[in-house]
PDB file of C-alpha atoms in Angstrom:
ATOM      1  CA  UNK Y 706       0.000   0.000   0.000  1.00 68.00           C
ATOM      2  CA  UNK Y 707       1.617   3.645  -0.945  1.00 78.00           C
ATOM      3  CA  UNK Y 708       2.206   5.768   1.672  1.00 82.00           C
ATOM      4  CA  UNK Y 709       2.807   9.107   2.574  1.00 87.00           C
ATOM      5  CA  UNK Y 710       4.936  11.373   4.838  1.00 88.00           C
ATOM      6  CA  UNK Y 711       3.003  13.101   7.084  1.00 88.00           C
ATOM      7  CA  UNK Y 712       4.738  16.666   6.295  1.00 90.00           C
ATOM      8  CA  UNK Y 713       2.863  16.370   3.256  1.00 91.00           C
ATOM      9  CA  UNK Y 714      -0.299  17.883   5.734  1.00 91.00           C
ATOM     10  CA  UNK Y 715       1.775  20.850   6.271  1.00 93.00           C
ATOM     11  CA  UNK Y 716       1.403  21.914   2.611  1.00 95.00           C
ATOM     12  CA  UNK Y 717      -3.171  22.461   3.350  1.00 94.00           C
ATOM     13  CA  UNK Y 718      -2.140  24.151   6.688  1.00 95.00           C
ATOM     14  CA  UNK Y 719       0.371  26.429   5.121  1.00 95.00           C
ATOM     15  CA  UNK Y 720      -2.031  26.941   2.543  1.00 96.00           C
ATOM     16  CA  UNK Y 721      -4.466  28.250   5.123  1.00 95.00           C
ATOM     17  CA  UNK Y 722      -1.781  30.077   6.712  1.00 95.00           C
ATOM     18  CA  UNK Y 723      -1.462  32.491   3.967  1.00 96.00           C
ATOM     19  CA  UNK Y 724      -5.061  32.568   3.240  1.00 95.00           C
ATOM     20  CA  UNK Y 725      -5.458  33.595   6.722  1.00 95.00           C
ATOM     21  CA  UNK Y 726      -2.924  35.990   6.758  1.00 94.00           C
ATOM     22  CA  UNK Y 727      -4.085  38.064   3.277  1.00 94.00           C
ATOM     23  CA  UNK Y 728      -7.577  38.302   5.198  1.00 93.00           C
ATOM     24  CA  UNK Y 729      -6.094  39.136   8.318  1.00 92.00           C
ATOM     25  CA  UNK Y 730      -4.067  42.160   6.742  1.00 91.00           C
ATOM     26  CA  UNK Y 731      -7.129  42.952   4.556  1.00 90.00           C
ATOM     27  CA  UNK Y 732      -9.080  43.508   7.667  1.00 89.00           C
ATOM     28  CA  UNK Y 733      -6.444  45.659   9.599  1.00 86.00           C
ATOM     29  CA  UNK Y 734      -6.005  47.705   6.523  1.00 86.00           C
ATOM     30  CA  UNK Y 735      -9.967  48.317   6.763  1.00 85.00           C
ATOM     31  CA  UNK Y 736      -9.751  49.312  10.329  1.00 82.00           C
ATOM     32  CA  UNK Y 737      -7.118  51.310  10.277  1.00 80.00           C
ATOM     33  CA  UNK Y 738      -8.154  52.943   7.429  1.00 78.00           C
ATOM     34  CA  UNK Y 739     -12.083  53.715   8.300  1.00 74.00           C
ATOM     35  CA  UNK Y 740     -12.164  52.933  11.698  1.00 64.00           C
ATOM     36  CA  UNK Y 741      -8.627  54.114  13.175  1.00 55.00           C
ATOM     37  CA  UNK Y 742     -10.532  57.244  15.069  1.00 60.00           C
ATOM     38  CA  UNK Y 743     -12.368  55.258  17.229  1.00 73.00           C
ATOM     39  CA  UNK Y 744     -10.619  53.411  20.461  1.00 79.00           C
ATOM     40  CA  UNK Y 745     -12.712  49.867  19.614  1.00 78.00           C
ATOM     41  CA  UNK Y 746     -10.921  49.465  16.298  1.00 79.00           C
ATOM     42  CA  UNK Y 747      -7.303  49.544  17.681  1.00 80.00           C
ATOM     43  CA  UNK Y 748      -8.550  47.543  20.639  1.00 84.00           C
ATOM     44  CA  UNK Y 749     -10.070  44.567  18.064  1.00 84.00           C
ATOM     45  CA  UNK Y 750      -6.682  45.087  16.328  1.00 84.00           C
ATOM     46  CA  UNK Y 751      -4.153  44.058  19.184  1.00 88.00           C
ATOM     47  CA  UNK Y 752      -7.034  41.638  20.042  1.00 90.00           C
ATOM     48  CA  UNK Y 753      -7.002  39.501  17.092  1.00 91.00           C
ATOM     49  CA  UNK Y 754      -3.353  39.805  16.853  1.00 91.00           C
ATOM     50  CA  UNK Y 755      -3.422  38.458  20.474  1.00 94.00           C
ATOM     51  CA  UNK Y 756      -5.314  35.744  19.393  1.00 94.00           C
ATOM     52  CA  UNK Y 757      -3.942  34.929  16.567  1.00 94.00           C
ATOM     53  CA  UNK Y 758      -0.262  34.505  18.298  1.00 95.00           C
ATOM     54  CA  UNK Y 759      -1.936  32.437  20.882  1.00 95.00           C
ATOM     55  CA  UNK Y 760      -3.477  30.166  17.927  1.00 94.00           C
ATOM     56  CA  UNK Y 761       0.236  29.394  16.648  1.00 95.00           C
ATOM     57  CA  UNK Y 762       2.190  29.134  20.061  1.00 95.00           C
ATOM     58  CA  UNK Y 763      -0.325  26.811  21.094  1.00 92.00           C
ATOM     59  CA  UNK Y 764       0.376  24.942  17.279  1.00 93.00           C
ATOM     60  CA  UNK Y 765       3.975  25.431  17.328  1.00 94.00           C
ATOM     61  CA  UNK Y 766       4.550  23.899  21.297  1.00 93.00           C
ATOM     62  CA  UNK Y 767       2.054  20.642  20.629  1.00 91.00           C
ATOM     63  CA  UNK Y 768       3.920  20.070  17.596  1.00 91.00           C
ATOM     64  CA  UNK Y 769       7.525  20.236  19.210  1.00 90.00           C
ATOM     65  CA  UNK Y 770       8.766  16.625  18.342  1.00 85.00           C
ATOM     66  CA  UNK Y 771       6.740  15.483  15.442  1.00 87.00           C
ATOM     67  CA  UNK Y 772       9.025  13.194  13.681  1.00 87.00           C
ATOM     68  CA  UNK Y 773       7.546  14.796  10.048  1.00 88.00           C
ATOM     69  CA  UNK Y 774       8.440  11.774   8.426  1.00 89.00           C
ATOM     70  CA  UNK Y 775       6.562   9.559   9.674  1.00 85.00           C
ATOM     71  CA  UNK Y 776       4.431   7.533   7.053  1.00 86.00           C
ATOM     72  CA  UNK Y 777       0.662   7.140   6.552  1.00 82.00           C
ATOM     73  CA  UNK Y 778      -0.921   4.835   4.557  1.00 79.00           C
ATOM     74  CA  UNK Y 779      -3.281   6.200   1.957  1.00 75.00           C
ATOM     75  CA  UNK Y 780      -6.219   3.455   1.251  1.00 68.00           C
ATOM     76  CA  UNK Y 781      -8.559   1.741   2.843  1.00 63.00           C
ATOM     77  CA  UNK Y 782      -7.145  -1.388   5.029  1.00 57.00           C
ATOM     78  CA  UNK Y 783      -7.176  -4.677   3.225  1.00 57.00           C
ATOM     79  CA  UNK Y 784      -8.330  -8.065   4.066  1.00 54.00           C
ATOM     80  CA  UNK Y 785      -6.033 -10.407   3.334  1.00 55.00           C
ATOM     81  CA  UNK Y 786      -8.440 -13.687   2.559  1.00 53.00           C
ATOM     82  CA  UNK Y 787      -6.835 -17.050   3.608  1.00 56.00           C
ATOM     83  CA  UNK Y 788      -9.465 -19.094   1.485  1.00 55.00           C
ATOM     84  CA  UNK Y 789     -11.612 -18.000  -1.217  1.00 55.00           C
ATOM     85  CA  UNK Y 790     -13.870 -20.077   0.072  1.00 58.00           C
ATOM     86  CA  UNK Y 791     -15.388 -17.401   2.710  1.00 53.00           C
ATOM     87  CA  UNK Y 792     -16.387 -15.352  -0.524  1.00 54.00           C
ATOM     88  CA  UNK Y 793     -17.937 -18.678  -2.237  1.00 59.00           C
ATOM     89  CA  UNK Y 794     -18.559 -21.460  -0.129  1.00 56.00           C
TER      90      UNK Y 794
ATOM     91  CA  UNK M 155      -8.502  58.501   8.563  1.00 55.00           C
ATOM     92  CA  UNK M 156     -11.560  60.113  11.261  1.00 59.00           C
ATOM     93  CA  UNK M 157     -14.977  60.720   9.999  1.00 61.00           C
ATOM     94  CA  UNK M 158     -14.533  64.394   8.719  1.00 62.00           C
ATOM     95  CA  UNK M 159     -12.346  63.143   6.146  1.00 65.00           C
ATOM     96  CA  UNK M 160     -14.067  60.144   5.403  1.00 68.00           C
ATOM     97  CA  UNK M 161     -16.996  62.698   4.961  1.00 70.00           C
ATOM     98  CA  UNK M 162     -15.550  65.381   3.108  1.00 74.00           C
ATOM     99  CA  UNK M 163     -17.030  67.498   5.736  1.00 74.00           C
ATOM    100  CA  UNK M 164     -17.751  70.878   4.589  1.00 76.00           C
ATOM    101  CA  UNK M 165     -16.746  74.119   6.485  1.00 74.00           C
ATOM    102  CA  UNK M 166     -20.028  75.013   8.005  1.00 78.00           C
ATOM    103  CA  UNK M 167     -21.005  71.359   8.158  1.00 81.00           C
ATOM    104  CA  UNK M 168     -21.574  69.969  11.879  1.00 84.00           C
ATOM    105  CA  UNK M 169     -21.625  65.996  12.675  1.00 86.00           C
ATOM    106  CA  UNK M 170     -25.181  65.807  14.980  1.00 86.00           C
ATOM    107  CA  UNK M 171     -24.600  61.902  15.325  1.00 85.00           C
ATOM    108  CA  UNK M 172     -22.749  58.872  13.859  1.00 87.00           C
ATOM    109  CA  UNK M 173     -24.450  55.944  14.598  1.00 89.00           C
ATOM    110  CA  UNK M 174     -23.725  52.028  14.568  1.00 90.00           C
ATOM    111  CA  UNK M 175     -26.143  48.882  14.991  1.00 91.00           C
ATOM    112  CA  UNK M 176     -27.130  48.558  18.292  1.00 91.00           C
ATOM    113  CA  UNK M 177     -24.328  46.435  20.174  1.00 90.00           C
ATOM    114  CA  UNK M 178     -26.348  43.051  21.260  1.00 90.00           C
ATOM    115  CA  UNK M 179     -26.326  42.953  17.597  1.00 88.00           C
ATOM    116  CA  UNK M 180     -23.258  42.232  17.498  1.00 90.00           C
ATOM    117  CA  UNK M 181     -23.275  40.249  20.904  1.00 92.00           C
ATOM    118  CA  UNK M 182     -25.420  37.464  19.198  1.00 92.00           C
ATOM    119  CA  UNK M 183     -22.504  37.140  16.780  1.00 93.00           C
ATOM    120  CA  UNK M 184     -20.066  37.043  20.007  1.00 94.00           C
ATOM    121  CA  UNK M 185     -21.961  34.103  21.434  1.00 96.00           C
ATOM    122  CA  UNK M 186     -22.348  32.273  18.463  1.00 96.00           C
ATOM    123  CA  UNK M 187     -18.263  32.509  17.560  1.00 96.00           C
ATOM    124  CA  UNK M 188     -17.232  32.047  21.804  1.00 95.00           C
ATOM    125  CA  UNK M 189     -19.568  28.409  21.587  1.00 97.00           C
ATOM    126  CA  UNK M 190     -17.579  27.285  18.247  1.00 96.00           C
ATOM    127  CA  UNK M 191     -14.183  28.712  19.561  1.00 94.00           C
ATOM    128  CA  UNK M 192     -14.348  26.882  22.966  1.00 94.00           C
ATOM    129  CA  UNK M 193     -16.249  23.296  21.711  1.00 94.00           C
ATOM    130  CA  UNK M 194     -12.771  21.892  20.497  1.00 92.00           C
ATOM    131  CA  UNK M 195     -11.426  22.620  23.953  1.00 92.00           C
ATOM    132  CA  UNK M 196     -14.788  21.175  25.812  1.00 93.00           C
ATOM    133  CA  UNK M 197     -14.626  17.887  23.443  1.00 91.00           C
ATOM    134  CA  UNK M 198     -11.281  17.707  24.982  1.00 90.00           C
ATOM    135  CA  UNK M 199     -12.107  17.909  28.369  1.00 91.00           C
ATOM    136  CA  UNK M 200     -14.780  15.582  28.235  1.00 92.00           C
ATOM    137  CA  UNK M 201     -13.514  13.033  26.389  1.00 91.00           C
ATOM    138  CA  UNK M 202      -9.943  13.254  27.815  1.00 87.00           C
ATOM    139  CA  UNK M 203      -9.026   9.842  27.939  1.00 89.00           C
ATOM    140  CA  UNK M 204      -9.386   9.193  24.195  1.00 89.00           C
ATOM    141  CA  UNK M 205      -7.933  12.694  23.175  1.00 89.00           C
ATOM    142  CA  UNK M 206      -5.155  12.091  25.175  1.00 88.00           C
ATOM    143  CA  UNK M 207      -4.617   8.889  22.975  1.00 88.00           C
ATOM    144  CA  UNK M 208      -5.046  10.380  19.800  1.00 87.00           C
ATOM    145  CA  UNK M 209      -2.454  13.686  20.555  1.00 86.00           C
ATOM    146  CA  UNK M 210      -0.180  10.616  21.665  1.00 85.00           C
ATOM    147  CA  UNK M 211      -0.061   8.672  18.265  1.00 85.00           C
ATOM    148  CA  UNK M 212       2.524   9.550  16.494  1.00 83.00           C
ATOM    149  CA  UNK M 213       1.067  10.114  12.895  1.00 84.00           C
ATOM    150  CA  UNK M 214      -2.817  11.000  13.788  1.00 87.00           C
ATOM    151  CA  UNK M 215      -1.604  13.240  16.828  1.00 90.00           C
ATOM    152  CA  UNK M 216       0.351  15.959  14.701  1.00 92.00           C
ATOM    153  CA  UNK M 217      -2.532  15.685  11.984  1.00 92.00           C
ATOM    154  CA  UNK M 218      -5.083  16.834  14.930  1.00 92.00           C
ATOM    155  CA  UNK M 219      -3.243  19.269  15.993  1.00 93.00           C
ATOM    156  CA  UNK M 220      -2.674  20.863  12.548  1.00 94.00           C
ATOM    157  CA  UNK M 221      -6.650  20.256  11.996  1.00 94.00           C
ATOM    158  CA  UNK M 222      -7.882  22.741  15.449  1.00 95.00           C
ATOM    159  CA  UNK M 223      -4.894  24.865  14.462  1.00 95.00           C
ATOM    160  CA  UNK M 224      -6.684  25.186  11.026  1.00 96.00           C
ATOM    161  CA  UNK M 225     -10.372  25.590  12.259  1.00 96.00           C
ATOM    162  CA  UNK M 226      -9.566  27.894  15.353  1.00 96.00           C
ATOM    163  CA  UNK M 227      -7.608  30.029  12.572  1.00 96.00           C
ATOM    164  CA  UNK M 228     -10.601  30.427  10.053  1.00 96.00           C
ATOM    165  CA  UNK M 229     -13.051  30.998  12.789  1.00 96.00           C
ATOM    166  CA  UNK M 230     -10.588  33.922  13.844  1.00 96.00           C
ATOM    167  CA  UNK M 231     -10.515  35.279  10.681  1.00 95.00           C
ATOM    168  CA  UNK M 232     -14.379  34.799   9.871  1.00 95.00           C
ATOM    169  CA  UNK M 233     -14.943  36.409  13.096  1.00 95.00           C
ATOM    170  CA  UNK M 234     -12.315  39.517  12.319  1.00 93.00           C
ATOM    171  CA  UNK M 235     -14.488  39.520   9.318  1.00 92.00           C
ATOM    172  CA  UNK M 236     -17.558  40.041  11.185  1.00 92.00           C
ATOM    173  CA  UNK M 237     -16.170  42.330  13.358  1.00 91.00           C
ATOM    174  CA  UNK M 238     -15.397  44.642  10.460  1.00 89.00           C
ATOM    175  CA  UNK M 239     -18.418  44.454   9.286  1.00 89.00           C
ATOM    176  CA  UNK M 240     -20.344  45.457  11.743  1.00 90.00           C
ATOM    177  CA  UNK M 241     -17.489  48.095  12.893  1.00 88.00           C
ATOM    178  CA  UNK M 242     -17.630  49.504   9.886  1.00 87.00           C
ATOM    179  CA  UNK M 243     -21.553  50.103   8.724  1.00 88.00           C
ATOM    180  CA  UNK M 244     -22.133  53.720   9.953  1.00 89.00           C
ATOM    181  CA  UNK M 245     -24.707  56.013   9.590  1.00 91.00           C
ATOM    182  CA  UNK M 246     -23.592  59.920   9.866  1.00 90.00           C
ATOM    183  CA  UNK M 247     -26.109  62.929  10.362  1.00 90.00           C
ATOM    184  CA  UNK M 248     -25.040  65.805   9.684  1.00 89.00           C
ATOM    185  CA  UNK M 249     -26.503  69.524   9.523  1.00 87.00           C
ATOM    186  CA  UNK M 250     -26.726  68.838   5.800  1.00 86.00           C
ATOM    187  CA  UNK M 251     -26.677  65.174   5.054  1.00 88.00           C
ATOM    188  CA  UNK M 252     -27.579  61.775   5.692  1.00 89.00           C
ATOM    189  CA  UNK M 253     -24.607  59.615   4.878  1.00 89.00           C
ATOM    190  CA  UNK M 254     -24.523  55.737   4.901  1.00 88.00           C
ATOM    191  CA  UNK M 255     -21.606  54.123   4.941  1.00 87.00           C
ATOM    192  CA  UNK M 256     -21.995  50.087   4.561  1.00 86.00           C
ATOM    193  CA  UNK M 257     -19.302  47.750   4.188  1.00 82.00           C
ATOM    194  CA  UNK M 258     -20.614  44.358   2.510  1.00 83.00           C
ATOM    195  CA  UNK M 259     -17.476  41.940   3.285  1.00 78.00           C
ATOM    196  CA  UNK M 260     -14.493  42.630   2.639  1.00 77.00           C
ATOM    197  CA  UNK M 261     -13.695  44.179  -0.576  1.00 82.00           C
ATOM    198  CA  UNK M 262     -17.282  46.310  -1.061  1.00 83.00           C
ATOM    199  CA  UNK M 263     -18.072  49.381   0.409  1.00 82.00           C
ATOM    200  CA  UNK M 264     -20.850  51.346  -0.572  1.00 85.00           C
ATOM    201  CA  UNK M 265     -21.038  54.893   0.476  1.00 85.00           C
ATOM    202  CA  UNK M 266     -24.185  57.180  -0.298  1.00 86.00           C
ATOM    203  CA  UNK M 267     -25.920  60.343   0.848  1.00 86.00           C
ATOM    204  CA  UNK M 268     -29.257  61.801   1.102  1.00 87.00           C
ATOM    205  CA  UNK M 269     -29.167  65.815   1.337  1.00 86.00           C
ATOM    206  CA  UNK M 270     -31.696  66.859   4.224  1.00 85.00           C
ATOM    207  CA  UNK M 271     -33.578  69.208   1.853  1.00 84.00           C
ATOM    208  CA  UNK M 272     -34.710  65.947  -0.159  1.00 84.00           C
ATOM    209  CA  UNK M 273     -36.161  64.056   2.843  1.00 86.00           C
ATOM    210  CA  UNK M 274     -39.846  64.020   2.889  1.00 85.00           C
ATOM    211  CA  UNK M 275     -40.413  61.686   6.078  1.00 87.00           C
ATOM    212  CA  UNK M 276     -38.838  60.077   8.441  1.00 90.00           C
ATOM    213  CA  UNK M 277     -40.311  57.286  10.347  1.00 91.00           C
ATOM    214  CA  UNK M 278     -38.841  55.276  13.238  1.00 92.00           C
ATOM    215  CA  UNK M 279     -40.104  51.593  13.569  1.00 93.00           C
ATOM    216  CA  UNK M 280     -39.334  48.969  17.217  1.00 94.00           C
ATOM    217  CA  UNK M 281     -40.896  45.571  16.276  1.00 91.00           C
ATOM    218  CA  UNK M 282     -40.266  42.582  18.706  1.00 91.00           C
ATOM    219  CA  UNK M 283     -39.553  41.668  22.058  1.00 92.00           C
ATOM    220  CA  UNK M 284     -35.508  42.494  22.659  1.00 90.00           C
ATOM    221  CA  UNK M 285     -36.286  45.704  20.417  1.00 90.00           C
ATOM    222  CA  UNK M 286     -38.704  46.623  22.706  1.00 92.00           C
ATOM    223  CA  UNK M 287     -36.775  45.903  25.832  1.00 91.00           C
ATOM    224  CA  UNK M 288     -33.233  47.633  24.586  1.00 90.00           C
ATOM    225  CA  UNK M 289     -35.060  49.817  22.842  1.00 90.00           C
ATOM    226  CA  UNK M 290     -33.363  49.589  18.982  1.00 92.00           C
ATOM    227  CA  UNK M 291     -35.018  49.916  15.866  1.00 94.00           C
ATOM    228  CA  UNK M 292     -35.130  50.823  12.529  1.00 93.00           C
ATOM    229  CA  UNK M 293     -35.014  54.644  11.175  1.00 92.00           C
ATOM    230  CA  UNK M 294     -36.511  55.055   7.777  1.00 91.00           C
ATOM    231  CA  UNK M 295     -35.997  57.830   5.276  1.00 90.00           C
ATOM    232  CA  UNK M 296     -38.146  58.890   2.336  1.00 87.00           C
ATOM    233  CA  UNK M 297     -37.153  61.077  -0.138  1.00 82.00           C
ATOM    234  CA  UNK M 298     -39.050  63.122  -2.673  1.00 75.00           C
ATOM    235  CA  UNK M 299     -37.856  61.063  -5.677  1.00 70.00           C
ATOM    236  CA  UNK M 300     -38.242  57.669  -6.637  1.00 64.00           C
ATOM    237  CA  UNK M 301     -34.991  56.145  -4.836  1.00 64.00           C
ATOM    238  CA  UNK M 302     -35.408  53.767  -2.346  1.00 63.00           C
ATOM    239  CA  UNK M 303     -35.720  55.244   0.694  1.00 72.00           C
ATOM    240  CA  UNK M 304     -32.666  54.982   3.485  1.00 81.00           C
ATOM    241  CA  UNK M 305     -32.718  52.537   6.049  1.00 89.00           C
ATOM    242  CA  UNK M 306     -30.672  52.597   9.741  1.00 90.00           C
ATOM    243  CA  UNK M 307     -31.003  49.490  10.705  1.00 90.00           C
ATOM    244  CA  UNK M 308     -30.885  48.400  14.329  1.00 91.00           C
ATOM    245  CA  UNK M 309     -29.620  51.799  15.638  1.00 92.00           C
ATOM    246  CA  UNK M 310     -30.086  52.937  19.456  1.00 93.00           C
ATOM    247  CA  UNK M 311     -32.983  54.573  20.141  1.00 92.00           C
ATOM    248  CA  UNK M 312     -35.079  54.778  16.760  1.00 92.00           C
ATOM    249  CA  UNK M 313     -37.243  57.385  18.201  1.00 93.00           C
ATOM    250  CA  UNK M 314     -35.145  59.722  19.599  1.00 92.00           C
ATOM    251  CA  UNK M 315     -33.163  59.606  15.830  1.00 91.00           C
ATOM    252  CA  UNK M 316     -36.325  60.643  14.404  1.00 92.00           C
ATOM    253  CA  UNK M 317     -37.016  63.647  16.541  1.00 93.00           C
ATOM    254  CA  UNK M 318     -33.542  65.164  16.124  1.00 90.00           C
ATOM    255  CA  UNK M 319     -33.851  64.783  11.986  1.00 88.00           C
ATOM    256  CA  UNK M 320     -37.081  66.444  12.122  1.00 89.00           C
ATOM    257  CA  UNK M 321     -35.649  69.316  14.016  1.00 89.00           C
ATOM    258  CA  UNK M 322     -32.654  69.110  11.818  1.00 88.00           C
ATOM    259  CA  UNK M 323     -35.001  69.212   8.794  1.00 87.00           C
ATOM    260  CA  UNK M 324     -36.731  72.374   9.914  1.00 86.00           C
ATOM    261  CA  UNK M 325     -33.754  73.675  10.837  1.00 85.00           C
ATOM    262  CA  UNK M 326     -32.435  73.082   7.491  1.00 80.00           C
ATOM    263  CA  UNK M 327     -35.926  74.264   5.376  1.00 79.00           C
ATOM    264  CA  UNK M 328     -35.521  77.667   7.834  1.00 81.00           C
ATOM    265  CA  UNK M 329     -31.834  78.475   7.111  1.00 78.00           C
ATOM    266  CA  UNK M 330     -32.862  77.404   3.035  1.00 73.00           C
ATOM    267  CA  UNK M 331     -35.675  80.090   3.456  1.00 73.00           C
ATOM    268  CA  UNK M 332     -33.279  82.621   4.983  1.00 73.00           C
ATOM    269  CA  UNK M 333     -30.398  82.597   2.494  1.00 68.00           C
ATOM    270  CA  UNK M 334     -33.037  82.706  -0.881  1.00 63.00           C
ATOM    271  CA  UNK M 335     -35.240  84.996  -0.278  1.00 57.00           C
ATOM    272  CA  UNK M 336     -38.892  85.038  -2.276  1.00 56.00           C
ATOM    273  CA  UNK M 337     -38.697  87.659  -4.960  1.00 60.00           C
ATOM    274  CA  UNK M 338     -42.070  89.521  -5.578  1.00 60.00           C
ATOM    275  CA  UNK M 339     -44.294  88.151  -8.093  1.00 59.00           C
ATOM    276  CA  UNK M 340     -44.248  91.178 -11.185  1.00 65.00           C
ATOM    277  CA  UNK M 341     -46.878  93.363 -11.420  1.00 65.00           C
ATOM    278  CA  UNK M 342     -49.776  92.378 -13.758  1.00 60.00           C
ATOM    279  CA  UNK M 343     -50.315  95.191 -16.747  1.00 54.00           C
TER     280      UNK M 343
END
């Protein structure tokens, strides 16, 4: 059965990543460009930003020690038949 | 950028009011995004034993970890999202104009305004039970043409809005009626 590292699941995430982080700059630039006068706006700013480090410490210290190579099997599991004769009796 | 510029205030134009959707508006939104941001941590706590299993495993552990990293991140951003949204949708008054500002996601922003000489009737409208109670509403705007008419939706005291654009209105008819005065009719021959 053909198998896969499992870094290959970093390539979605790191897809995400950037997705994430074109919104994320799209939405500062709206707040600081509309909504910069008011105190909420820089408050949701350092907020999110807050959050958003919390988000990725919390990734980046549960995924100290992944061995990244590790393989996973792509397919269902087989069964390995000892006699046809469970299929046609 | 503050409101005067995002206004192109005038010189003898005076900001009476900006106003936003009422804030449990927003709070709904709040709940709703708290619930889906915590239930990944709750799943965990309840069902610790098995969790504890799978973050164990060598190949399924890093691949759950990776997959709440993911979700927790586009709930963040949807939120953000959200949050600009509803940050951003003003409604201005001013001693001339009516300007709305509405930001529909995140790449369209529509900006219009109603001069105060055009309006023909304002009516303020509280329908349901939390309305009631918090006292939000709508504020609706006709105008003489055929344009839709404007709508604040969900602002803070719907009734109070009203009053002060009906004095603003008169205001606004009286100073019109000062600075043009009525020339006399000619005489008939």
């Amino acid at each position: 059965m053909p198998s896969i590292p499992i870094a290959v699941f970093l390539i979605p995430y790191v897809i995400i990543l950037a997705v994430f982080g074109l919104f994320y700059l799209v939405n500062v630039y709206h707040l600081v460009h509309y909504g910069a006068s008011t105190t909420a706006s820089r408050w949701a700013s350092v907020a999110f930003l807050g959050a958003t480090a919390c988000i990725l410490l919390f990734t980046y210290t549960a995924l100290q020690g992944t061995d990244w190579t590790t393989p996973i099997s792509l397919g269902l599991p087989s069964f390995e038949l000892t006699s046809p004769d469970l299929l046609f009796p | 950028m503050n409101v005067n510029e995002l206004i192109h205030q005038k010189a003898d134009e005076q900001v009476i009011f900006m106003l936003r959707r009422h804030i449990l508006v927003f709070l709904v939104t709040v709940v709703v995004y708290v619930v889906l941001f915590v239930l990944p941590f709750v799943g965990a706590a309840v069902l610790s034993e098995p969790v504890s299993q799978l973050l164990a495993h060598p190949t399924f552990g890093p691949l759950a970890v990776l997959g709440v990293s993911a979700y927790l991140l586009i709930l963040l951003i949807s939120f953000m999202t959200q949050f600009v949204d509803y940050h951003l949708d003003a409604w201005i008054i001013t001693t001339e104009r009516v300007l709305s500002i509405e930001q529909r996601g995140l790449f369209s922003r529509v900006v219009s305004e109603l001069d105060l000489a055009r309006v023909q009737d304002v009516t303020s409208e509280v329908s349901g039970f939390i309305p009631s109670v918090l006292g939000f509403g709508n504020v609706y705007i006709q105008t003489a043409g055929e344009r839709e008419r404007f709508v604040l939706e969900q602002v803070p005291g719907p009734d109070e809005v009203r009053k002060r654009m009906l004095d603003l209105m008169e205001r606004d008819n009286r100073n019109a009626r000062v600075s043009t005065p009525t020339t006399p009719p000619p005489p008939v021959a």
